[in-house]
Short mmCIF file of C-alpha atoms in Angstrom, two decimals:
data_model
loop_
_atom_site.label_atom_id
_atom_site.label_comp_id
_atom_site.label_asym_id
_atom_site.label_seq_id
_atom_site.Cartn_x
_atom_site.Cartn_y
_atom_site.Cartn_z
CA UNK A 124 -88.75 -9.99 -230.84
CA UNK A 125 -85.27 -11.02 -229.33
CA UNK A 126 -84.31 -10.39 -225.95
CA UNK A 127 -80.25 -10.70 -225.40
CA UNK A 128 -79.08 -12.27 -222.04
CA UNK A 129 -75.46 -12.10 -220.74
CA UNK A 130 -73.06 -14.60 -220.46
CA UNK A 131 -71.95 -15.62 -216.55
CA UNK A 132 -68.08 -15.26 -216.27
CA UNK A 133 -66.21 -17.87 -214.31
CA UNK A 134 -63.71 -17.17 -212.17
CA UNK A 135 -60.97 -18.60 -210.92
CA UNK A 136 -62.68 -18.43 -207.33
CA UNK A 137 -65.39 -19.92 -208.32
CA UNK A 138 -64.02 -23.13 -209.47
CA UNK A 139 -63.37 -24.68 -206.17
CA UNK A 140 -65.84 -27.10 -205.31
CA UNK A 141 -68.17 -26.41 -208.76
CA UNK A 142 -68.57 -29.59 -210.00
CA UNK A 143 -72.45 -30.56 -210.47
CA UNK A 144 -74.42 -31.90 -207.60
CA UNK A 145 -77.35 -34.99 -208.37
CA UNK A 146 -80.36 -33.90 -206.87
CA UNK A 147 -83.24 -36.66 -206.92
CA UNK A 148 -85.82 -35.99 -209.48
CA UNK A 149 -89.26 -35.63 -207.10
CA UNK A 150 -91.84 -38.01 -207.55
CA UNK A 151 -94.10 -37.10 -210.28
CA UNK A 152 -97.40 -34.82 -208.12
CA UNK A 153 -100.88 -36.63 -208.91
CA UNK A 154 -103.83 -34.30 -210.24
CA UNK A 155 -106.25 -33.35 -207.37
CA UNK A 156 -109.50 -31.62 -207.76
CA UNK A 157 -110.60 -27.83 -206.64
CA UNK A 158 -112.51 -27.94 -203.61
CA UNK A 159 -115.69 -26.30 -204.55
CA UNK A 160 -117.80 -24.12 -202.21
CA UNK A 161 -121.10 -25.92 -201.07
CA UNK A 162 -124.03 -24.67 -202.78
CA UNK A 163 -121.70 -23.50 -205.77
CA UNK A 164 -122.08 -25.60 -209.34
CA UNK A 165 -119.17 -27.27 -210.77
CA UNK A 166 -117.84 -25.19 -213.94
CA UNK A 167 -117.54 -27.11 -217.07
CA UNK A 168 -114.34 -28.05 -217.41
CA UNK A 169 -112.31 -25.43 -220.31
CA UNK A 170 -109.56 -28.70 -221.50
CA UNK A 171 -109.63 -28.76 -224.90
CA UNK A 172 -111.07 -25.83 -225.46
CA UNK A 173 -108.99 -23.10 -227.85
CA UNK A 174 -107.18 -20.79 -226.56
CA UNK A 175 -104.46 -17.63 -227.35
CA UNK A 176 -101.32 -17.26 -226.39
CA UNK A 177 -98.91 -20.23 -225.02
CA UNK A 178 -97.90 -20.47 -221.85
CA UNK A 179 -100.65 -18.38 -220.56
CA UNK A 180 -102.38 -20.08 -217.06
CA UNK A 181 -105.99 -19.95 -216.56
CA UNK A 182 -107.73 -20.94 -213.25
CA UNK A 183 -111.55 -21.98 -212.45
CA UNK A 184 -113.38 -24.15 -210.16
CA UNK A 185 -112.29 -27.25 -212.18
CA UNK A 186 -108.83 -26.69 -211.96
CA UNK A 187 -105.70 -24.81 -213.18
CA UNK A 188 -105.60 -24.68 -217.23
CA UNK A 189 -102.28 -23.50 -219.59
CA UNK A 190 -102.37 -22.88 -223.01
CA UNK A 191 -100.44 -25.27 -224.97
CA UNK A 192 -99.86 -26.33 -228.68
CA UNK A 193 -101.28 -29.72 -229.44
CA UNK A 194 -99.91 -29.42 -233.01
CA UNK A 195 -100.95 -27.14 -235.14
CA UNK A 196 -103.61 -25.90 -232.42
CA UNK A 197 -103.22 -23.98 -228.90
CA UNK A 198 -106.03 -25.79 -226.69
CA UNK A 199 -106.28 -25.66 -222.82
CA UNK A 200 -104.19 -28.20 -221.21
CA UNK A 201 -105.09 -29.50 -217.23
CA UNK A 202 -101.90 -28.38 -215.12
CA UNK A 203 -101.08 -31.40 -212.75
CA UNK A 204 -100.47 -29.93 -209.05
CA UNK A 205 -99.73 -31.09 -205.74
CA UNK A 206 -101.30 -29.72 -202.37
CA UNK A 207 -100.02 -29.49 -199.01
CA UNK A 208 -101.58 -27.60 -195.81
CA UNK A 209 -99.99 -24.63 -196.98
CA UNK A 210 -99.58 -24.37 -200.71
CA UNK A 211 -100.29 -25.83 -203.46
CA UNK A 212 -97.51 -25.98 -206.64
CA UNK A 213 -97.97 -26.73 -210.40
CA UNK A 214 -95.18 -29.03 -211.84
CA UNK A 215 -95.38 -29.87 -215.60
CA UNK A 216 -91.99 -30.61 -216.60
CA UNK A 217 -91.60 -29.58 -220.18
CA UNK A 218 -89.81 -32.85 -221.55
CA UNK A 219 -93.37 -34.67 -221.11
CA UNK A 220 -94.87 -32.44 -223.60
CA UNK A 221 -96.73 -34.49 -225.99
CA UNK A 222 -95.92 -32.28 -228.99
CA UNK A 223 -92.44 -33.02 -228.84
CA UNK A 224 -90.96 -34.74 -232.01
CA UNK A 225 -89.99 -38.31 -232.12
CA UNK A 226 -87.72 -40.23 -233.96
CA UNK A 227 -89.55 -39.59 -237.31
CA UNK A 228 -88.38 -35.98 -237.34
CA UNK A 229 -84.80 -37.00 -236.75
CA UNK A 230 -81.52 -37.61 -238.74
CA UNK A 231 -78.77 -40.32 -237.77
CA UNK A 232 -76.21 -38.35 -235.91
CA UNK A 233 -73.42 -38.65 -238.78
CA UNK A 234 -75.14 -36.36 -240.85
CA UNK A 235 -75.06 -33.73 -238.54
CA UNK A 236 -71.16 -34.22 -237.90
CA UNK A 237 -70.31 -31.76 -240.87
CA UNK A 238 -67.33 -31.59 -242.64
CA UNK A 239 -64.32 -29.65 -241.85
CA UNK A 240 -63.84 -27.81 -245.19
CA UNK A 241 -60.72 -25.30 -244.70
CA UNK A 242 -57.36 -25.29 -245.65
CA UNK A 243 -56.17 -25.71 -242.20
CA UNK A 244 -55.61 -29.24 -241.06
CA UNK A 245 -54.46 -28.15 -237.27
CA UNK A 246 -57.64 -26.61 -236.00
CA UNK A 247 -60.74 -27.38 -237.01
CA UNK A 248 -64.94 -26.79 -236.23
CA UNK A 249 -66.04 -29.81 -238.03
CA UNK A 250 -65.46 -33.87 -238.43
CA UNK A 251 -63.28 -35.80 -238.51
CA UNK A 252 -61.17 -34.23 -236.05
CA UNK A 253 -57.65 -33.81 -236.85
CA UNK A 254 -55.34 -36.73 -237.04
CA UNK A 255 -52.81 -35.52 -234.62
CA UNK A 256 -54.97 -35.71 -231.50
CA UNK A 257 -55.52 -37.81 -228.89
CA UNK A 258 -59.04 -39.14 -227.61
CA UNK A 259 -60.94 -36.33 -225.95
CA UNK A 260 -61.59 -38.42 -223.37
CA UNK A 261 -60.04 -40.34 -220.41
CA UNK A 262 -56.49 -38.93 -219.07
CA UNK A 263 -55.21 -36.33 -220.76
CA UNK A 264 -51.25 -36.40 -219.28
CA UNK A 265 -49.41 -32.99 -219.40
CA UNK A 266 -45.69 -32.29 -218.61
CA UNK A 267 -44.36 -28.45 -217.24
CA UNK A 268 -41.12 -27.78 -218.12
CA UNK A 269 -39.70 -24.26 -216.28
CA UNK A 270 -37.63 -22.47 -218.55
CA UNK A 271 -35.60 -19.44 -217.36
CA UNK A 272 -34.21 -16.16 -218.98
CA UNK A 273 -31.02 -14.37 -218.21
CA UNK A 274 -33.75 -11.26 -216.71
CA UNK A 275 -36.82 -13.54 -216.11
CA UNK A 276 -35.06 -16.46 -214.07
CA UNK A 277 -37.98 -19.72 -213.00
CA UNK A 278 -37.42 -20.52 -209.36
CA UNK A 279 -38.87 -22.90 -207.00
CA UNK A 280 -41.19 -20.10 -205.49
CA UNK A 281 -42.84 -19.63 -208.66
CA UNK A 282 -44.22 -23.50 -208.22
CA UNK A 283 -46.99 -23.30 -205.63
CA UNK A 284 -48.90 -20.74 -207.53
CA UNK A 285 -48.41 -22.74 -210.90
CA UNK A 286 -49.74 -25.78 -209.19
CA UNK A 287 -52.99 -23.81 -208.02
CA UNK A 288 -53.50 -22.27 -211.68
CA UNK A 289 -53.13 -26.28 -213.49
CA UNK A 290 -55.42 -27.53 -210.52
CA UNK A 291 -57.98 -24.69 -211.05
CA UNK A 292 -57.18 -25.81 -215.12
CA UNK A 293 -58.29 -29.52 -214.00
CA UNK A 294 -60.98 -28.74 -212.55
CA UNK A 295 -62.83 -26.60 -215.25
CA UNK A 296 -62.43 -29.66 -217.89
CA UNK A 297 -63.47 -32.13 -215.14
CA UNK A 298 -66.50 -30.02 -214.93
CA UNK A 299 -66.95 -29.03 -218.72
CA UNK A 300 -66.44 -32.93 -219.85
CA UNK A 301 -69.24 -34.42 -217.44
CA UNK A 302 -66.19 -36.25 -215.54
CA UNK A 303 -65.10 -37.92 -219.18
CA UNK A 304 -61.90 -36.69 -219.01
CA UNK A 305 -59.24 -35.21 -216.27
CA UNK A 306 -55.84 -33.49 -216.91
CA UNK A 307 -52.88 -34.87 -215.28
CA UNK A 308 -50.13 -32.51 -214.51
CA UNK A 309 -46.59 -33.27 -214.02
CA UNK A 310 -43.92 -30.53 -213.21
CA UNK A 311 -40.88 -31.79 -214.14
CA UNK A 312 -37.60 -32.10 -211.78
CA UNK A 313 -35.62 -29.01 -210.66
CA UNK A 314 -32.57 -30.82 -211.98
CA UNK A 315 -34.24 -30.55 -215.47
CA UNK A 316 -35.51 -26.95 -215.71
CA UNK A 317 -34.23 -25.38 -218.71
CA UNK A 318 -31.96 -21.90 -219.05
CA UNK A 319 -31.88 -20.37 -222.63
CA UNK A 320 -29.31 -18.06 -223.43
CA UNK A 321 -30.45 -14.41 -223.68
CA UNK A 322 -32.53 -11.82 -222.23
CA UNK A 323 -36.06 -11.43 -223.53
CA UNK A 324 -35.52 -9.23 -225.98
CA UNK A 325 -32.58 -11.18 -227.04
CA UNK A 326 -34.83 -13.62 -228.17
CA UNK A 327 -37.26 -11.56 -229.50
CA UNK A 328 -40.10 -11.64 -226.97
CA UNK A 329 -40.56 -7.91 -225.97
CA UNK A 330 -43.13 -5.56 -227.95
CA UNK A 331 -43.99 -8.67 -229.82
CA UNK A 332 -46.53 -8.35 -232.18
CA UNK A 333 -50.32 -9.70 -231.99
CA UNK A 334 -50.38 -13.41 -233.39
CA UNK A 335 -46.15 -13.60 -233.09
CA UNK A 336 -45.14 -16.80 -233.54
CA UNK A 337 -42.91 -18.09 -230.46
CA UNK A 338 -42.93 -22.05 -231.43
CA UNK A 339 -38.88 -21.67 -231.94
CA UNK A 340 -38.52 -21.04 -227.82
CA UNK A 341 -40.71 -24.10 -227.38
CA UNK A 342 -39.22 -26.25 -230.38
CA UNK A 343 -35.23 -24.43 -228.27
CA UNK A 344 -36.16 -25.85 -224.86
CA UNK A 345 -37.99 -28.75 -225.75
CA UNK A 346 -34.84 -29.59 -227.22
CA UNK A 347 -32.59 -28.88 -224.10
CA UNK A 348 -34.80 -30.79 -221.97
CA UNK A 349 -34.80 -34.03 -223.92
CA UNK A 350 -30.54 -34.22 -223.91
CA UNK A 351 -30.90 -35.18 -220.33
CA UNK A 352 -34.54 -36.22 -219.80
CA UNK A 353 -37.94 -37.79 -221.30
CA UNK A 354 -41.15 -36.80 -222.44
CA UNK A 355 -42.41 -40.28 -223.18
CA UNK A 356 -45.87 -40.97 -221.63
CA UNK A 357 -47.20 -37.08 -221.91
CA UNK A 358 -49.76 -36.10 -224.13
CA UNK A 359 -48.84 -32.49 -224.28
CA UNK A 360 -45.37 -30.80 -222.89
CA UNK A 361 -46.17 -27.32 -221.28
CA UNK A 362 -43.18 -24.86 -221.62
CA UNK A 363 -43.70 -22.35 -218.63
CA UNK A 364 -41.47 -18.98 -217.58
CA UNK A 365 -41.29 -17.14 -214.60
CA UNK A 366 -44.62 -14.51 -213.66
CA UNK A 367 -43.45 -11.09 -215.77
CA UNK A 368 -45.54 -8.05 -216.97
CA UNK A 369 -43.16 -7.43 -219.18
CA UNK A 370 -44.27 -10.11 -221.87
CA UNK A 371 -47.76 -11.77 -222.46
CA UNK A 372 -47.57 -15.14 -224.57
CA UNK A 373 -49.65 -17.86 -225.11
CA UNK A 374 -49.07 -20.45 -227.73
CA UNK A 375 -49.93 -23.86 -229.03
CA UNK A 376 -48.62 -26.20 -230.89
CA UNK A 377 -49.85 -28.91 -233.15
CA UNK A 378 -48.09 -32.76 -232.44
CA UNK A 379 -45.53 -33.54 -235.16
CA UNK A 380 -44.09 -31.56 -237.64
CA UNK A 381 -45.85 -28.46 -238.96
CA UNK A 382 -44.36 -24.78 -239.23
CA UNK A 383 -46.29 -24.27 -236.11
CA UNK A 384 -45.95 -27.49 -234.29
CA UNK A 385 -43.63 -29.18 -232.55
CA UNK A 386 -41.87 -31.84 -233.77
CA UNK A 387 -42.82 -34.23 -231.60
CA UNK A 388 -45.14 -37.19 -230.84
CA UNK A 389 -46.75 -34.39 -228.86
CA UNK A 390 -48.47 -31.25 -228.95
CA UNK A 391 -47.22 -28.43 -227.02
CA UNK A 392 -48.12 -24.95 -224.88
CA UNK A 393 -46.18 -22.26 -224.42
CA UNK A 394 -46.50 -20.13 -221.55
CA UNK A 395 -44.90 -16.78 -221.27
CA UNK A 396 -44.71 -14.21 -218.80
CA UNK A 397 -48.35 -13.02 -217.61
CA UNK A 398 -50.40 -15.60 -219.08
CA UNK A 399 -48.51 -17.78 -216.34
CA UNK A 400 -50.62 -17.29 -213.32
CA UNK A 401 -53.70 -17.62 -215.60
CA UNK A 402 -55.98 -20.85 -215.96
CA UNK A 403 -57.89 -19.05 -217.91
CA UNK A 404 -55.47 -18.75 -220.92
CA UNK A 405 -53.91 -22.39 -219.90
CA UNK A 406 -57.33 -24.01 -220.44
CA UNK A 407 -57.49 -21.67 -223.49
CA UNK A 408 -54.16 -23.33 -225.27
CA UNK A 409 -54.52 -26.50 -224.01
CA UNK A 410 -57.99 -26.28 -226.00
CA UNK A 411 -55.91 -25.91 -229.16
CA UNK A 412 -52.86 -28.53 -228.15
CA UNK A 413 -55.29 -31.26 -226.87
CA UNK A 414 -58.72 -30.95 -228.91
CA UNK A 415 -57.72 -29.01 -231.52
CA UNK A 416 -60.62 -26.18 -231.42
CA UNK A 417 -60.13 -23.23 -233.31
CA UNK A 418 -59.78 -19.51 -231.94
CA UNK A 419 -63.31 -17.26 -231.85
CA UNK A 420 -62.53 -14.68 -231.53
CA UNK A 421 -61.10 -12.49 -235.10
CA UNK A 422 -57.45 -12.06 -235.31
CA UNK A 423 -56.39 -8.66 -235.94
CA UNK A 424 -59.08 -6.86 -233.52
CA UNK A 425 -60.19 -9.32 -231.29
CA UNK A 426 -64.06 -8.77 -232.30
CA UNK A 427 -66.11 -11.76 -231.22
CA UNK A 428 -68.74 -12.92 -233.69
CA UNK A 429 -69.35 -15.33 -230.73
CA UNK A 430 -69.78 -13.37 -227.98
CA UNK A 431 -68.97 -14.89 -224.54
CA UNK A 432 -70.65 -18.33 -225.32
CA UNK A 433 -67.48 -20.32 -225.57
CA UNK A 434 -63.64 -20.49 -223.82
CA UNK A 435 -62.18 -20.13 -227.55
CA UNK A 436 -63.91 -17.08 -227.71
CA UNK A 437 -63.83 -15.63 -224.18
CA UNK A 438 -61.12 -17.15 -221.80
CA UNK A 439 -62.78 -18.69 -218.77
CA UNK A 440 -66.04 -18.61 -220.46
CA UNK A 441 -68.00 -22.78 -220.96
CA UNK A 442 -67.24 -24.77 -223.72
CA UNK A 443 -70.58 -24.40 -225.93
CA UNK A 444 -72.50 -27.72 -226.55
CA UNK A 445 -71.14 -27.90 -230.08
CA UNK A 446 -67.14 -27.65 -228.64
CA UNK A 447 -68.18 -30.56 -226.48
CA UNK A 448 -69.62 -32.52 -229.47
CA UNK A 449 -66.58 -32.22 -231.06
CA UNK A 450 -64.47 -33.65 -228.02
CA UNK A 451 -66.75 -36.63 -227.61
CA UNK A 452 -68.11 -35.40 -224.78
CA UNK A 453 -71.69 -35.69 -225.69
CA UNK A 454 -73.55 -39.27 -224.82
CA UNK A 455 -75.57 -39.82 -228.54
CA UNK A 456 -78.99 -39.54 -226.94
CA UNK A 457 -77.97 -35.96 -225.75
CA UNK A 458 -77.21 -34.34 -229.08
CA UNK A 459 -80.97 -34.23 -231.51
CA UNK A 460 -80.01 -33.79 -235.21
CA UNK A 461 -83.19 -32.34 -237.00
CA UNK A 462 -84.78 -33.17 -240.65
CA UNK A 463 -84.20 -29.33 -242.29
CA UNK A 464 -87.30 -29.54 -244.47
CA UNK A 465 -89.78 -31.50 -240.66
CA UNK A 466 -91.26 -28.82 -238.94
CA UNK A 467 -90.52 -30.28 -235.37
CA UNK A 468 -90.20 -30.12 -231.60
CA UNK A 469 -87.59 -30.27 -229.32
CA UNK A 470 -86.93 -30.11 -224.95
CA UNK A 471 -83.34 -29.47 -224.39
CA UNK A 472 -81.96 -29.56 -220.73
CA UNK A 473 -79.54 -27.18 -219.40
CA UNK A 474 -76.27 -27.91 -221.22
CA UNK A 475 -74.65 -27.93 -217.45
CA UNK A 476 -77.13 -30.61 -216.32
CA UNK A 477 -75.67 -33.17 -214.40
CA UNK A 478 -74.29 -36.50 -216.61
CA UNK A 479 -77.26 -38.44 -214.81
CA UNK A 480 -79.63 -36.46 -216.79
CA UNK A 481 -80.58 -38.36 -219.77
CA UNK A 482 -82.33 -35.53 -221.66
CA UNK A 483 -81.41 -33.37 -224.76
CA UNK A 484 -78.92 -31.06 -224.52
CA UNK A 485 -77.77 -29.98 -228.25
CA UNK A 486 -80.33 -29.26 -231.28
CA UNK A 487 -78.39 -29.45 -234.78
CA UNK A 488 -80.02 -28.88 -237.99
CA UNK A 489 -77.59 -29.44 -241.08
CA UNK A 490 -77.94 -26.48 -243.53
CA UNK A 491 -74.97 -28.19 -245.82
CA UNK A 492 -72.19 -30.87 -245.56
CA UNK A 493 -70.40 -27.81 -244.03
CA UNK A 494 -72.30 -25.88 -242.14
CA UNK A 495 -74.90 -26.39 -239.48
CA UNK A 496 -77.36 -24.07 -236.91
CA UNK A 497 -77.25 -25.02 -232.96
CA UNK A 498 -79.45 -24.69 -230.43
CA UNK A 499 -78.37 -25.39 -226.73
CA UNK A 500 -80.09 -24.27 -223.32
CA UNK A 501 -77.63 -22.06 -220.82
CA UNK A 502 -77.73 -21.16 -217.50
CA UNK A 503 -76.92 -17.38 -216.96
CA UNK A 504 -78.91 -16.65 -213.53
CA UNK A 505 -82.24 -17.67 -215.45
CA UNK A 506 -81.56 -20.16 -218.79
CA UNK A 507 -81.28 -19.11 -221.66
CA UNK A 508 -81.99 -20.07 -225.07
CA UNK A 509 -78.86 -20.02 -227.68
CA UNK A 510 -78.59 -20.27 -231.18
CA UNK A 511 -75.72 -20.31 -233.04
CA UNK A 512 -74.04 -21.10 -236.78
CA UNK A 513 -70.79 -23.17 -237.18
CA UNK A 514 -69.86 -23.15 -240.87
CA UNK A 515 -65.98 -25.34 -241.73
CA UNK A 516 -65.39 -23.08 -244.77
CA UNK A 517 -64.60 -19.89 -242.68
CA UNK A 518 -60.96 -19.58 -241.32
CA UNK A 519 -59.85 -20.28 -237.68
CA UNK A 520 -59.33 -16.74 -236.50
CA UNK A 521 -62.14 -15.53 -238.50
CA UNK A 522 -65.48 -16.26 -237.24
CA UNK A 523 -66.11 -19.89 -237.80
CA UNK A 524 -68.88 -19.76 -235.18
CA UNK A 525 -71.32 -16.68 -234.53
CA UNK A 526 -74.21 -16.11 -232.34
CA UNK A 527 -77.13 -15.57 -234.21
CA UNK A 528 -79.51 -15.04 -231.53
CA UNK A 529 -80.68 -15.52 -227.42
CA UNK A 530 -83.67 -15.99 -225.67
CA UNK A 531 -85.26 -16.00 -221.84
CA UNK A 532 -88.86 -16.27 -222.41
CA UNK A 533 -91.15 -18.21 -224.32
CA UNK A 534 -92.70 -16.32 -227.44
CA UNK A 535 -89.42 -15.63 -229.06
CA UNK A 536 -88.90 -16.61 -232.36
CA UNK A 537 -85.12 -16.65 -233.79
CA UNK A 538 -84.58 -16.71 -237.83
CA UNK A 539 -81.64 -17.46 -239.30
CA UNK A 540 -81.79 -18.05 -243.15
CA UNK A 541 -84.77 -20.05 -244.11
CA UNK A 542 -85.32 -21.26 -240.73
CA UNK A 543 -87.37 -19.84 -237.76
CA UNK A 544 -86.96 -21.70 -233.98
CA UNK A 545 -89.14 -20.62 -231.94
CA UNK A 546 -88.96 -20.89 -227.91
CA UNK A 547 -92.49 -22.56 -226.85
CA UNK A 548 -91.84 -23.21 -223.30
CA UNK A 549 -88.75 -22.45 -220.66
CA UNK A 550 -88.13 -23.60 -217.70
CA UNK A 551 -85.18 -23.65 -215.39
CA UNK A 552 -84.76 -27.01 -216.49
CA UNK A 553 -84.79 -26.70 -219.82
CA UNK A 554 -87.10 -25.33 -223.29
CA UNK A 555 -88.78 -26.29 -225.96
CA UNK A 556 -87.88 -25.32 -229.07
CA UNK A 557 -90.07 -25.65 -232.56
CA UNK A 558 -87.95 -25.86 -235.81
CA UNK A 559 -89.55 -24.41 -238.78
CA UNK A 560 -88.55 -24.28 -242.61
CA UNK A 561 -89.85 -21.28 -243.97
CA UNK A 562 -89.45 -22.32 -247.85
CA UNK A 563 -90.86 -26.14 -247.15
#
């Protein structure tokens, strides 16, 4: 069975006041008997008993029952509830499942941290991360340099919209980061803006083709800029033009030199007509220029073996838990790594759940030094389970991470390979997820 659930898109709009909210975890409800009608006998309690199908709730005069797994059995389980005048709620919260796996069924989290195996050494899906970057965390300082056309000129009332677009930029890695790291913009001084000689087409820029390379007009005004100014201090150095339909670039640029980098202590974006009023795409480049992630979406057709799950992929979309592993972004007890060959259990919170949450929030499980299957927890109106393959040895640009299946409901079992995972419980906290070998 697989049921497919869509992917929320993020707005610009919505990013204003987004970041998570701590709500207080209520105090755990204490069981309390059925009232039983005088003159009726008490019915012998059902806990323990076998039952059918998980998740299914059964009430009688001794209380409410749901089937649960107790390992290799599904027995009735007592459902703890709390009663007011009016109502009366069940709360089990699924991370105090007894049948999920401890330590025993877990690897150290280095040998989930596969190993970047292609042949390019700018992007990458897999450890170590590339040489050239900074820390994914802390301040992340970028500098805007305007640069101007001889038909596309920058001028100061192209500024308060670019400040918007960076801020709405901030924001979304504030959020995506759990408050680990911030982006510090800097436009640079009017006196400093740079004018390149030419029209667009003059240099190239109009009816450009998919995947043109434009690094030379960032190496050009980088250059211009420096004669009479500094870029010491800055992380990354953001080359922006004027708002134009007429071109639509977005570039970025390794630090130091590479064909496609820029010569520089520092990595680079390039910005080009009507990517400019787009946070979207900034956040996009800036994934590449600052934590090096590689593009998901397939060059030459834009398919998207990973659907919507992931800003590489989709531009606006969330990081997935694995991008966020990979920026150091992920506290060690949030990220499980699972023994391949343990059949085992697993709660993962919502991958959005506040930083105060100290639950789960990525499932790994190592199919080779290269290559790995990942489980994370998303909210999409109702959460949803995810399950995914990264594997190094395919190409950035062609499919280095694909979806290999969703989930909304408990009963649904996703196989990839030799493994099945199937969704035992889901709440709009979180799930449980069982790992299972199918050749162990």
């Amino acid at each position: 069975m697989r049921v497919v659930c869509q992917a929320i898109y993020v707005g610009a709009a919505a990013l204003t006041g987004i970041l998570p909210v701590a709500v207080s975890e209520p105090e755990a409800p204490q069981p309390i008997p059925a009232a039983v009608p005088p003159g009726v006998a008490q019915a012998a309690s059902i806990g323990g008993t076998s039952c059918k199908q998980i998740g299914q709730v059964r009430k009688t005069s001794s209380g409410s029952f749901r089937c649960v797994a107790i390992g290799t059995q599904k027995s009735w389980k007592l459902m703890r509830t709390t009663s007011t005048t009016s109502t009366t709620t069940t709360a089990v919260p699924l991370y105090t499942d007894p049948t999920i796996s401890g330590a025993e069924a877990l690897l150290s989290l280095s040998a989930c941290q596969i190993q970047d195996v292609s042949s390019d050494n700018a992007m990458s899906s897999g450890f170590p991360r590339p040489n050239w970057l900074r820390s994914g965390r802390g301040q992340v300082n970028v500098l805007v340099i305007p640069v101007s056309f001889a038909d596309l000129p920058f001028t100061s009332r192209e500024v308060p919209v670019l400040r918007q677009v960076y801020d709405q930029m901030s924001q979304y890695f504030s959020k995506m980061s759990y408050g680990r790291a911030t982006v510090r913009t800097t436009l640079a001084p009017e006196s400093t803006w740079v004018t390149l000689d030419g029209t667009l087409e003059q240099n190239q820029l109009i009816n450009s083709p998919p995947q043109f390379d434009a690094s030379g007009i960032f190496r050009k005004a980088v250059e211009i800029y420096l004669r009479g100014a500094s870029a010491d201090g800055y992380d990354v150095v953001s080359v922006v033009s004027a708002y134009s339909l007429q071109i639509y670039i977005g570039q970025a640029l390794a630090a130091r030199a590479s064909k496609y980098g820029t010569s520089q202590n520092f990595s680079g974006v390039l910005m080009l007509g009507g990517t400019v009023n787009s946070w979207e795409v900034i956040a996009h480049e800036l994934g590449h220029a600052w934590l090096g992630f590689e593009d998901l979406y397939l060059f030459g057709g834009g398919a998207r073996p990973f659907r919507d799950w992931d800003l590489m992929s989709r531009e606006g979309a969330d990081l997935s838990g694995w991008s966020r592993f990979l920026a150091g972004w992920m506290d060690p007890a949030w990220v499980r790594c699972a023994k391949p060959g343990v059949r085992s259990r697993h709660f993962l919170s919502l991958l959005n759940s506040d930083s105060r949450v100290d639950q789960p929030r990525v499932l790994v499980i190592a199919l080779s030094s290269y290559a790995s299957l990942v489980v994370e927890v998303r909210d999409t109106g109702s959460p949803c389970v995810l399950v995914y393959q990264v594997d190094t040895s395919i190409h950035h640009g062609q499919g280095p991470i694909r979806t290999v299946g969703e989930a909304r409901q408990a009963g649904v079992d996703i196989s990839s390979g030799t493994f099945r995972l199937s969704v035992v419980g889901i709440q709009r906290d979180g799930a449980i997820v069982e790992v299972v070998s199918t050749d162990s």
